[in-house]
Short mmCIF file of C-alpha atoms and ligand atoms in Angstrom, two decimals:
data_model
loop_
_atom_site.label_atom_id
_atom_site.label_comp_id
_atom_site.label_asym_id
_atom_site.label_seq_id
_atom_site.Cartn_x
_atom_site.Cartn_y
_atom_site.Cartn_z
CA UNK A 172 10.50 25.60 58.91
CA UNK A 173 11.92 25.33 62.44
CA UNK A 174 10.61 22.57 64.69
CA UNK A 175 10.80 22.41 68.49
CA UNK A 176 13.25 20.03 70.18
CA UNK A 177 12.79 19.32 73.91
CA UNK A 178 16.38 18.08 74.32
CA UNK A 179 17.73 21.34 72.93
CA UNK A 180 15.30 23.25 75.17
CA UNK A 181 16.80 21.59 78.24
CA UNK A 182 20.31 22.96 77.58
CA UNK A 183 21.72 25.60 79.93
CA UNK A 184 25.08 27.14 79.04
CA UNK A 185 27.02 30.07 80.45
CA UNK A 186 26.28 32.03 77.31
CA UNK A 187 25.61 35.70 77.99
CA UNK A 188 22.01 36.55 77.12
CA UNK A 189 21.58 39.06 74.37
CA UNK A 190 19.46 42.14 74.80
CA UNK A 191 17.40 42.50 71.65
CA UNK A 192 15.69 45.63 70.50
CA UNK A 193 12.42 44.82 68.83
CA UNK A 194 12.00 46.11 65.29
CA UNK A 195 8.68 47.79 64.56
CA UNK A 196 9.06 48.58 60.87
CA UNK A 197 6.21 46.44 59.63
CA UNK A 198 4.37 46.71 56.32
CA UNK A 199 0.66 47.47 56.86
CA UNK A 200 -0.57 44.88 54.34
CA UNK A 201 -3.29 43.60 56.69
CA UNK A 202 -5.09 46.93 56.94
CA UNK A 203 -8.68 46.60 58.16
CA UNK A 204 -8.56 42.84 58.83
CA UNK A 205 -10.29 41.60 61.96
CA UNK A 206 -8.45 39.47 64.48
CA UNK A 207 -9.55 37.34 67.40
CA UNK A 208 -6.99 36.64 70.10
CA UNK A 209 -7.58 33.86 72.63
CA UNK A 210 -5.25 33.43 75.59
CA UNK A 211 -4.75 30.41 77.82
CA UNK A 212 -2.46 29.95 80.84
CA UNK A 213 -0.68 32.21 83.27
CA UNK A 214 -0.18 35.98 83.62
CA UNK A 215 2.97 35.73 81.56
CA UNK A 216 0.94 34.48 78.64
CA UNK A 217 -1.64 37.20 79.14
CA UNK A 218 1.15 39.74 79.05
CA UNK A 219 2.56 38.12 75.89
CA UNK A 220 -0.89 38.52 74.38
CA UNK A 221 -0.64 42.25 75.02
CA UNK A 222 2.48 42.18 72.85
CA UNK A 223 0.75 40.09 70.16
CA UNK A 224 -2.14 42.56 70.16
CA UNK A 225 0.29 45.41 69.57
CA UNK A 226 1.79 43.70 66.49
CA UNK A 227 -1.64 43.01 65.05
CA UNK A 228 -2.61 46.64 65.60
CA UNK A 229 0.60 47.75 63.89
CA UNK A 230 -0.39 45.58 60.94
CA UNK A 231 -3.54 47.65 60.76
CA UNK A 232 -5.89 44.96 62.13
CA UNK A 233 -8.86 45.49 64.44
CA UNK A 234 -9.73 43.28 67.40
CA UNK A 235 -13.09 41.47 67.49
CA UNK A 236 -14.63 39.57 70.35
CA UNK A 237 -15.85 36.44 68.58
CA UNK A 238 -14.11 33.84 66.48
CA UNK A 239 -16.85 33.95 63.84
CA UNK A 240 -16.21 37.61 62.98
CA UNK A 241 -12.46 37.17 62.52
CA UNK A 242 -10.15 37.05 59.48
CA UNK A 243 -7.19 36.09 61.68
CA UNK A 244 -7.34 33.98 64.81
CA UNK A 245 -4.38 33.75 67.18
CA UNK A 246 -4.36 31.18 69.97
CA UNK A 247 -1.78 31.90 72.68
CA UNK A 248 -1.57 28.51 74.36
CA UNK A 249 -0.50 26.92 77.65
CA UNK A 250 1.17 23.54 78.11
CA UNK A 251 1.17 23.18 81.87
CA UNK A 252 -1.36 20.31 82.06
CA UNK A 253 -2.96 17.95 79.59
CA UNK A 254 -6.39 19.58 79.92
CA UNK A 255 -4.87 22.84 78.64
CA UNK A 256 -3.91 20.89 75.49
CA UNK A 257 -7.32 19.34 75.15
CA UNK A 258 -8.99 22.73 75.28
CA UNK A 259 -6.79 24.11 72.51
CA UNK A 260 -7.23 21.11 70.21
CA UNK A 261 -10.98 21.34 70.86
CA UNK A 262 -10.92 24.99 69.87
CA UNK A 263 -8.89 24.27 66.75
CA UNK A 264 -11.81 22.07 65.67
CA UNK A 265 -14.03 25.17 65.72
CA UNK A 266 -11.43 27.12 63.74
CA UNK A 267 -11.23 24.35 61.14
CA UNK A 268 -15.00 24.42 60.75
CA UNK A 269 -14.99 28.20 60.25
CA UNK A 270 -12.18 27.93 57.72
CA UNK A 271 -14.34 25.67 55.58
CA UNK A 272 -16.81 28.54 55.23
CA UNK A 273 -14.11 31.22 55.09
CA UNK A 274 -11.04 29.77 53.32
CA UNK A 275 -9.06 33.01 53.63
CA UNK A 276 -9.15 32.75 57.47
CA UNK A 277 -5.62 32.71 58.91
CA UNK A 278 -5.08 30.52 61.98
CA UNK A 279 -1.97 31.07 64.13
CA UNK A 280 -0.93 29.01 67.14
CA UNK A 281 1.59 30.43 69.60
CA UNK A 282 2.62 30.12 73.23
CA UNK A 283 3.94 27.24 75.29
CA UNK A 284 2.21 24.40 73.41
CA UNK A 285 3.98 25.43 70.22
CA UNK A 286 7.29 24.74 71.96
CA UNK A 287 6.41 21.05 72.35
CA UNK A 288 7.60 18.49 69.82
CA UNK A 289 4.50 16.32 70.24
CA UNK A 290 2.12 19.21 69.60
CA UNK A 291 3.90 20.39 66.48
CA UNK A 292 4.07 16.91 64.99
CA UNK A 293 0.34 16.54 65.66
CA UNK A 294 -0.28 19.84 63.87
CA UNK A 295 1.84 18.68 60.95
CA UNK A 296 0.05 15.34 60.71
CA UNK A 297 -3.53 16.18 61.54
CA UNK A 298 -4.10 19.92 61.32
CA UNK A 299 -2.86 21.16 57.94
CA UNK A 300 -5.34 24.05 58.11
CA UNK A 301 -3.26 25.76 60.85
CA UNK A 302 -1.35 28.46 58.93
CA UNK A 303 1.26 29.64 61.43
CA UNK A 304 2.95 28.06 64.43
CA UNK A 305 5.21 30.41 66.38
CA UNK A 306 6.84 29.97 69.78
CA UNK A 307 7.54 31.91 72.95
CA UNK A 308 10.95 33.09 71.69
CA UNK A 309 9.76 34.76 68.50
CA UNK A 310 6.49 36.54 69.24
CA UNK A 311 7.92 39.55 67.39
CA UNK A 312 8.13 37.48 64.20
CA UNK A 313 4.36 36.93 64.10
CA UNK A 314 3.65 39.74 61.60
CA UNK A 315 6.27 38.38 59.18
CA UNK A 316 4.99 34.85 59.59
CA UNK A 317 1.42 35.97 58.90
CA UNK A 318 2.55 37.73 55.74
CA UNK A 319 4.40 34.56 54.70
CA UNK A 320 1.39 32.38 55.47
CA UNK A 321 -0.77 34.38 53.08
CA UNK A 322 1.48 33.20 50.28
CA UNK A 323 2.66 29.80 51.42
CA UNK A 324 0.93 26.77 52.91
CA UNK A 325 1.95 26.25 56.51
CA UNK A 326 4.61 28.28 58.30
CA UNK A 327 6.16 26.67 61.38
CA UNK A 328 8.80 28.72 63.15
CA UNK A 329 9.68 27.58 66.67
CA UNK A 330 13.07 27.96 68.34
CA UNK A 331 14.21 25.67 71.18
CA UNK A 332 16.81 28.06 72.49
CA UNK A 333 17.88 29.46 75.83
CA UNK A 334 16.46 32.78 74.76
CA UNK A 335 17.26 36.48 74.72
CA UNK A 336 16.11 39.42 76.79
CA UNK A 337 13.80 41.67 74.82
CA UNK A 338 13.84 45.41 75.41
CA UNK A 339 11.87 48.19 73.80
CA UNK A 340 8.83 45.91 73.56
CA UNK A 341 5.57 47.75 73.02
CA UNK A 342 2.32 46.43 74.44
CA UNK A 343 -1.31 47.11 73.83
CA UNK A 344 -2.30 46.60 77.45
CA UNK A 345 -5.60 45.16 78.72
CA UNK A 346 -5.92 47.76 81.47
CA UNK A 347 -5.17 51.44 81.89
CA UNK A 348 -4.99 51.04 85.67
CA UNK A 349 -2.94 47.92 86.40
CA UNK A 350 -0.01 46.72 84.28
CA UNK A 351 2.16 43.63 84.07
CA UNK A 352 5.91 44.13 83.89
CA UNK A 353 8.26 41.29 82.98
CA UNK A 354 11.28 41.27 85.25
CA UNK A 355 12.67 38.00 83.98
CA UNK A 356 12.01 35.35 81.38
CA UNK A 357 12.30 31.57 81.57
CA UNK A 358 13.07 29.27 84.46
CA UNK A 359 16.08 27.21 85.55
CA UNK A 360 14.51 25.33 88.42
CA UNK A 361 13.51 22.22 86.45
CA UNK A 362 10.98 20.93 88.98
CA UNK A 363 10.64 17.36 87.74
CA UNK A 364 6.95 17.62 86.79
CA UNK A 365 7.11 20.98 85.01
CA UNK A 366 7.30 21.86 81.32
CA UNK A 367 7.96 25.60 81.75
CA UNK A 368 11.81 25.48 81.68
CA UNK A 369 11.49 23.76 78.28
CA UNK A 370 8.84 26.04 76.82
CA UNK A 371 10.24 29.34 78.09
CA UNK A 372 14.01 28.82 78.07
CA UNK A 373 16.72 29.77 80.50
CA UNK A 374 16.22 32.26 83.31
CA UNK A 375 17.05 35.69 81.91
CA UNK A 376 16.61 38.76 84.14
CA UNK A 377 16.06 42.18 82.68
CA UNK A 378 18.37 44.92 83.90
CA UNK A 379 17.12 46.77 86.96
CA UNK A 380 17.31 50.23 85.31
CA UNK A 381 15.17 49.07 82.39
CA UNK A 382 12.47 47.70 84.71
CA UNK A 383 12.45 50.84 86.84
CA UNK A 384 12.26 53.00 83.70
CA UNK A 385 9.25 50.97 82.50
CA UNK A 386 7.51 51.43 85.86
CA UNK A 387 8.28 55.19 85.83
CA UNK A 388 6.75 55.43 82.37
CA UNK A 389 3.65 53.51 83.45
CA UNK A 390 3.28 55.79 86.47
CA UNK A 391 3.61 58.83 84.25
CA UNK A 392 0.82 57.43 82.10
CA UNK A 393 -1.48 57.17 85.11
CA UNK A 394 -1.08 53.53 86.04
CA UNK A 395 -1.88 52.82 89.69
CA UNK A 396 -0.44 49.33 89.95
CA UNK A 397 2.29 47.13 88.51
CA UNK A 398 2.67 43.39 88.88
CA UNK A 399 6.24 42.23 88.46
CA UNK A 400 6.23 38.96 86.55
CA UNK A 401 8.59 36.01 86.61
CA UNK A 402 8.40 32.25 87.17
CA UNK A 403 10.62 32.73 90.25
CA UNK A 404 10.75 36.40 91.06
CA UNK A 405 12.92 35.70 94.10
CA UNK A 406 15.68 34.38 91.85
CA UNK A 407 15.73 37.70 89.97
CA UNK A 408 19.26 38.88 89.19
CA UNK A 409 21.00 35.58 89.96
CA UNK A 410 21.80 35.16 86.27
CA UNK A 411 23.31 38.66 86.00
CA UNK A 412 26.66 39.85 87.18
CA UNK A 413 25.60 43.20 88.57
CA UNK A 414 25.33 42.09 92.21
CA UNK A 415 21.70 43.08 92.69
CA UNK A 416 18.80 40.79 93.49
CA UNK A 417 15.02 40.83 93.97
CA UNK A 418 15.07 42.84 97.20
CA UNK A 419 17.07 45.58 95.43
CA UNK A 420 14.69 45.57 92.49
CA UNK A 421 11.62 45.67 94.74
CA UNK A 422 13.08 48.56 96.71
CA UNK A 423 13.94 50.50 93.55
CA UNK A 424 10.45 49.94 92.17
CA UNK A 425 8.93 50.97 95.52
CA UNK A 426 10.88 54.23 95.35
CA UNK A 427 9.15 55.19 92.10
CA UNK A 428 6.11 55.69 94.36
CA UNK A 429 3.74 53.97 92.00
CA UNK A 430 0.78 53.38 94.35
CA UNK A 431 0.69 49.58 94.25
CA UNK A 432 3.31 46.93 93.55
CA UNK A 433 2.69 43.20 93.34
CA UNK A 434 4.90 40.34 92.22
CA UNK A 435 4.35 36.71 91.14
CA UNK A 436 5.49 33.96 91.54
CA UNK A 437 7.61 33.52 94.65
CA UNK A 438 9.60 30.32 95.10
CA UNK A 439 10.20 29.38 98.76
CA UNK A 440 13.78 28.35 97.92
CA UNK A 441 15.04 31.86 97.09
CA UNK A 442 12.97 33.85 99.60
CA UNK A 443 15.34 35.81 101.88
CA UNK A 444 14.78 37.75 105.11
CA UNK A 445 15.84 40.94 103.30
CA UNK A 446 13.01 40.49 100.82
CA UNK A 447 10.53 40.17 103.71
CA UNK A 448 11.98 43.39 105.17
CA UNK A 449 11.46 45.31 101.91
CA UNK A 450 7.85 44.10 101.63
CA UNK A 451 7.27 45.16 105.25
CA UNK A 452 9.02 48.52 104.85
CA UNK A 453 7.25 50.02 101.83
CA UNK A 454 3.54 50.83 101.98
CA UNK A 455 3.23 50.55 98.21
CA UNK A 456 4.50 46.94 98.19
CA UNK A 457 1.28 45.02 98.72
CA UNK A 458 1.01 42.56 101.60
CA UNK A 459 0.31 39.59 99.37
CA UNK A 460 2.55 36.66 98.46
CA UNK A 461 1.79 33.75 96.16
CA UNK A 462 4.02 31.02 97.58
CA UNK A 463 3.51 27.64 95.89
CA UNK A 464 3.78 24.68 98.25
CA UNK A 465 3.15 21.88 95.68
CA UNK A 466 3.21 19.17 98.36
CA UNK A 467 3.51 18.83 102.14
CA UNK A 468 5.39 15.54 101.99
CA UNK A 469 9.17 15.69 102.21
CA UNK A 470 9.49 12.54 100.10
CA UNK A 471 7.32 14.00 97.32
CA UNK A 472 8.96 17.44 97.54
CA UNK A 473 12.30 15.71 97.03
CA UNK A 474 11.03 13.80 94.01
CA UNK A 475 9.59 17.04 92.65
CA UNK A 476 13.00 18.72 92.99
CA UNK A 477 11.55 21.60 95.01
CA UNK A 478 14.58 21.80 97.35
CA UNK A 479 12.73 22.65 100.57
CA UNK A 480 11.08 20.53 103.24
CA UNK A 481 7.65 20.77 104.83
CA UNK A 482 9.24 22.23 107.94
CA UNK A 483 11.22 24.83 105.99
CA UNK A 484 8.10 25.90 104.12
CA UNK A 485 6.11 26.29 107.34
CA UNK A 486 9.01 28.17 108.97
CA UNK A 487 9.14 30.63 106.04
CA UNK A 488 5.36 31.04 106.13
CA UNK A 489 5.46 31.83 109.86
CA UNK A 490 8.37 34.21 109.47
CA UNK A 491 6.45 36.22 106.86
CA UNK A 492 3.32 36.29 109.01
CA UNK A 493 5.26 37.37 112.10
CA UNK A 494 6.92 40.27 110.27
CA UNK A 495 3.84 41.22 108.18
CA UNK A 496 0.77 40.00 110.10
CA UNK A 497 -1.73 41.38 107.59
CA UNK A 498 0.00 39.62 104.67
CA UNK A 499 -2.20 37.24 102.72
CA UNK A 500 -0.50 34.15 101.42
CA UNK A 501 -1.85 31.96 98.63
CA UNK A 502 -0.44 28.80 97.15
CA UNK A 503 -0.42 26.12 94.43
CA UNK A 504 -0.77 22.44 95.31
CA UNK A 505 -0.43 19.33 93.17
CA UNK A 506 -2.10 16.07 94.26
CA UNK A 507 -1.36 12.66 92.83
CA UNK A 508 2.30 13.05 91.97
CA UNK A 509 3.42 9.53 90.89
CA UNK A 510 3.11 7.05 93.79
CA UNK A 511 1.94 9.68 96.30
CA UNK A 512 0.74 7.67 99.31
CA UNK A 513 -2.19 8.48 101.61
CA UNK A 514 0.40 9.49 104.25
CA UNK A 515 2.07 11.88 101.79
CA UNK A 516 -1.29 13.40 101.00
CA UNK A 517 -2.14 13.79 104.70
CA UNK A 518 1.10 15.79 105.09
CA UNK A 519 -0.21 18.18 102.43
CA UNK A 520 -3.53 18.55 104.26
CA UNK A 521 -1.56 19.15 107.44
CA UNK A 522 0.33 22.11 105.91
CA UNK A 523 -2.94 23.55 104.62
CA UNK A 524 -4.52 23.41 108.10
CA UNK A 525 -1.35 24.67 109.82
CA UNK A 526 -0.89 27.64 107.46
CA UNK A 527 -4.50 28.44 106.62
CA UNK A 528 -3.93 29.85 103.14
CA UNK A 529 -6.01 32.78 101.92
CA UNK A 530 -6.62 30.72 98.81
CA UNK A 531 -5.03 27.95 96.79
CA UNK A 532 -4.95 26.71 93.22
CA UNK A 533 -5.12 22.93 93.32
CA UNK A 534 -4.27 20.53 90.51
CA UNK A 535 -4.10 16.84 89.77
CA UNK A 536 -0.61 15.96 88.55
CA UNK A 537 -0.46 15.77 84.77
CA UNK A 538 2.50 14.00 83.14
CA UNK A 539 4.30 16.24 80.63
CA UNK A 540 6.28 14.66 77.83
CA UNK A 541 10.01 15.32 78.15
CA UNK A 542 9.99 15.91 81.93
CA UNK A 543 11.70 13.45 84.32
CA UNK A 544 8.53 12.79 86.37
CA UNK A 545 6.67 11.62 83.28
CA UNK A 546 8.98 8.57 83.17
CA UNK A 547 8.02 7.38 86.68
CA UNK A 548 5.64 4.43 86.71
CA UNK A 549 2.63 5.42 88.76
CA UNK A 550 0.62 3.06 90.99
CA UNK A 551 -2.08 5.53 92.08
CA UNK A 552 -5.42 5.36 90.28
CA UNK A 553 -7.23 8.32 88.74
CA UNK A 554 -10.15 7.79 91.14
CA UNK A 555 -7.89 8.07 94.20
CA UNK A 556 -6.33 11.26 92.80
CA UNK A 557 -9.74 12.79 92.11
CA UNK A 558 -10.95 11.94 95.60
CA UNK A 559 -7.83 13.55 97.08
CA UNK A 560 -8.39 16.70 95.05
CA UNK A 561 -11.94 16.93 96.40
CA UNK A 562 -10.79 16.44 99.98
CA UNK A 563 -8.10 19.07 99.50
CA UNK A 564 -10.52 21.52 97.89
CA UNK A 565 -12.98 21.15 100.77
CA UNK A 566 -10.25 22.12 103.25
CA UNK A 567 -8.82 24.91 101.07
CA UNK A 568 -12.28 26.46 100.56
CA UNK A 569 -13.00 26.32 104.26
CA UNK A 570 -9.70 28.15 104.96
CA UNK A 571 -10.47 30.81 102.34
CA UNK A 572 -13.91 31.38 103.79
CA UNK A 573 -12.51 31.73 107.30
CA UNK A 574 -9.90 34.23 106.14
CA UNK A 575 -12.48 36.23 104.24
CA UNK A 576 -15.02 36.13 107.09
CA UNK A 577 -12.42 37.73 109.34
CA UNK A 578 -12.70 40.82 107.11
CA UNK A 579 -16.45 41.27 107.60
CA UNK A 580 -17.19 44.68 109.08
CA UNK A 581 -13.64 45.93 108.37
CA UNK A 582 -12.63 48.83 106.13
CA UNK A 583 -10.12 47.80 103.45
CA UNK A 584 -8.28 49.80 100.75
CA UNK A 585 -9.41 48.77 97.28
CA UNK A 586 -8.06 49.67 93.86
CA UNK A 587 -11.20 49.88 91.74
CA UNK A 588 -10.65 48.31 88.32
CA UNK A 589 -14.00 48.54 86.60
CA UNK A 590 -17.68 47.87 86.31
CA UNK A 591 -18.95 44.54 87.58
CA UNK A 592 -19.81 42.51 84.46
CA UNK A 593 -22.81 40.74 85.95
CA UNK A 594 -24.31 43.64 87.85
CA UNK A 595 -23.78 46.96 86.06
CA UNK A 596 -24.81 48.86 89.19
CA UNK A 597 -21.70 47.65 90.95
CA UNK A 598 -17.98 48.16 90.55
CA UNK A 599 -15.18 45.77 91.47
CA UNK A 600 -11.57 45.84 92.54
CA UNK A 601 -8.93 44.17 94.66
CA UNK A 602 -7.99 44.75 98.27
CA UNK A 603 -4.33 45.31 99.16
CA UNK A 604 -4.32 41.61 100.10
CA UNK A 605 -5.50 40.66 96.58
CA UNK A 606 -9.07 39.75 97.41
CA UNK A 607 -11.69 40.34 94.76
CA UNK A 608 -14.42 42.63 96.06
CA UNK A 609 -17.71 43.67 94.46
CA UNK A 610 -18.70 47.13 95.58
CA UNK A 611 -21.76 49.34 95.79
CA UNK A 612 -20.25 52.57 94.57
CA UNK A 613 -20.04 55.11 91.79
CA UNK A 614 -18.23 54.44 88.49
CA UNK A 615 -16.27 57.63 89.12
CA UNK A 616 -14.20 55.60 91.55
CA UNK A 617 -12.73 53.43 88.78
CA UNK A 618 -8.95 53.84 88.78
CA UNK A 619 -8.81 55.05 92.36
CA UNK A 620 -7.85 53.50 95.68
CA UNK A 621 -10.83 53.86 97.98
CA UNK A 622 -11.86 52.62 101.43
CA UNK A 623 -14.51 49.91 101.25
CA UNK A 624 -16.49 48.47 104.14
CA UNK A 625 -16.77 44.68 103.82
CA UNK A 626 -20.38 43.58 104.28
CA UNK A 627 -20.23 39.95 103.34
CA UNK A 628 -17.50 37.41 102.76
CA UNK A 629 -17.75 34.38 100.48
CA UNK A 630 -15.07 31.75 99.70
CA UNK A 631 -13.88 33.46 96.51
CA UNK A 632 -14.95 37.10 96.86
CA UNK A 633 -16.18 39.84 99.16
CA UNK A 634 -19.06 42.31 98.94
CA UNK A 635 -18.81 45.84 100.27
CA UNK A 636 -19.79 49.52 100.21
CA UNK A 637 -17.49 52.29 99.01
CA UNK A 638 -16.84 54.93 101.69
CA UNK A 639 -15.52 58.47 101.47
CA UNK A 640 -11.74 58.76 101.04
CA UNK A 641 -11.50 60.43 104.47
CA UNK A 642 -12.68 57.16 106.03
CA UNK A 643 -9.56 55.24 104.92
CA UNK A 644 -7.90 53.66 107.95
N1 SAH B 139 6.76 29.20 88.62
C1 SAH B 139 5.70 28.90 89.48
C2 SAH B 139 4.59 28.08 88.89
C3 SAH B 139 4.31 28.02 87.46
S1 SAH B 139 3.17 26.84 86.91
C4 SAH B 139 6.27 28.17 90.66
O1 SAH B 139 7.27 27.53 90.59
O2 SAH B 139 5.64 28.17 91.67
C5 SAH B 139 1.76 27.08 87.94
C6 SAH B 139 1.40 25.87 88.75
O3 SAH B 139 0.99 24.80 87.92
C7 SAH B 139 2.53 25.28 89.57
O4 SAH B 139 2.75 25.98 90.75
C8 SAH B 139 2.06 23.88 89.82
O5 SAH B 139 1.27 23.79 90.99
C9 SAH B 139 1.18 23.58 88.62
N2 SAH B 139 1.80 22.60 87.73
C10 SAH B 139 2.97 22.72 87.07
N3 SAH B 139 3.23 21.59 86.38
C11 SAH B 139 2.20 20.73 86.62
C12 SAH B 139 1.91 19.40 86.20
N4 SAH B 139 2.72 18.73 85.41
N5 SAH B 139 0.75 18.84 86.65
C13 SAH B 139 -0.08 19.53 87.46
N6 SAH B 139 0.15 20.77 87.88
C14 SAH B 139 1.29 21.38 87.48
FE1 SF4 B 140 7.94 25.08 86.83
FE2 SF4 B 140 9.33 24.77 89.03
FE3 SF4 B 140 10.04 26.63 87.24
FE4 SF4 B 140 7.83 26.92 88.68
S1 SF4 B 140 9.92 26.83 89.47
S2 SF4 B 140 8.05 27.26 86.49
S3 SF4 B 140 7.06 24.85 88.90
S4 SF4 B 140 10.10 24.44 86.97
FE1 F3S B 141 1.22 27.71 80.80
FE2 F3S B 141 3.45 28.50 79.68
FE3 F3S B 141 2.37 29.92 81.62
S1 F3S B 141 2.91 26.44 80.18
S2 F3S B 141 1.37 28.37 82.87
S3 F3S B 141 1.49 29.56 79.65
S4 F3S B 141 4.53 29.63 81.23
#
């Protein structure tokens, strides 16, 4: 048994990260078993689930779409806010119930929650029916742990380490059109409210050649789009000694000529003019940047450890828009950081109106055990925080609608990803600026970039008609 330790997880040394090749020689003792995989959290977790799926397939298991049908259930969890926890513990209740009827059911819990001391002690005390707990550093051990769990009682294997860089990882990807590509793991920013640097370890960049080779391979296999993933893509390379950074990586990936390149998440702190130039220069680097603001108040930004001011954020925003006018910019905002005053909150609203984001994810601050902010005594009530969130959402939605309305009547390039789930007569995709669009058009267009005329704009999506390729502007 290996238990998580948040103090250990905080450590950052100069230790060289190790590149690990993943071993795929796995005994197929689970042949024919059915597994159900449920994923919470960010794109990184979704991409990790593609790795988990691959291991389960290599074990000989088949994926099912409901918990009730499964022999193995794997929950890939998120720890970012308390409600993410609540959802998972709620779901574990359902698993427990099913296990009463089906005692051979194997339940595995992985992801960021597994890296938390509090969660694992709760599992140990109150959830003895959970068979396997694995963390973010040892996804590749899941098959071995499942085999162990068949014989033993409860297998808990979580490492609170700085982490390695994994190469040669195989994925069973969700899409054949658009793929996620890890460019770095972990985070060293330690924003005072955030659990990620503890659950994901130190920032470890993959080598540029390995990333480019992965993109080349995806392109060869017909992929139309890659999304480069990292908690701070702009800090890419800073932990390596090869002298290259994110602009160099982006340029090298652009030169592969894969049709579409995206990247998340950008931190305003590390965003350089050269990066803006590369985004502007290459047509296959999409004009879309997710640039979390978190707060518009300098006092709160300082307490959050974000290392930029309101003015610096707005200046960066304007610089991007001046150089790339069509660029859409989205953001993340937290309301109710401990002792946030009405004036602080009004500063946040002010940035939202000044910038006019294409869209924003908004959250109420959630204290995370082990983070510095969780120790601050807070004088702001839950009701005040909820009211602020509503006021913020009203403004954010109005901005999104305005941005989307400006596209009505325009022709936009869309990568078509599939059939619309609700209306089988329609297809859907994303514009270059990352707007979801539902389209009247033939299913033959799936996997292609096509011109679409925008008929109607809503706050969270667009509706349009597919046009002939010759009508692309
Ligand atoms: N690496 C990204 C964000 C990762 S987490 C970045 O730095 O921008 C995604 C979002 O969750 C964050 O941008 C933040 O807005 C939100 N978040 C993180 N910790 C939170 C907490 N303790 N309470 C509420 N929201 C939080
Ligand atoms: Fe969390 Fe900050 Fe790292 Fe983003 S940059 S993952 S908010 S610590
Ligand atoms: Fe959640 Fe971990 Fe992602 S905490 S947001 S799944 S990095």
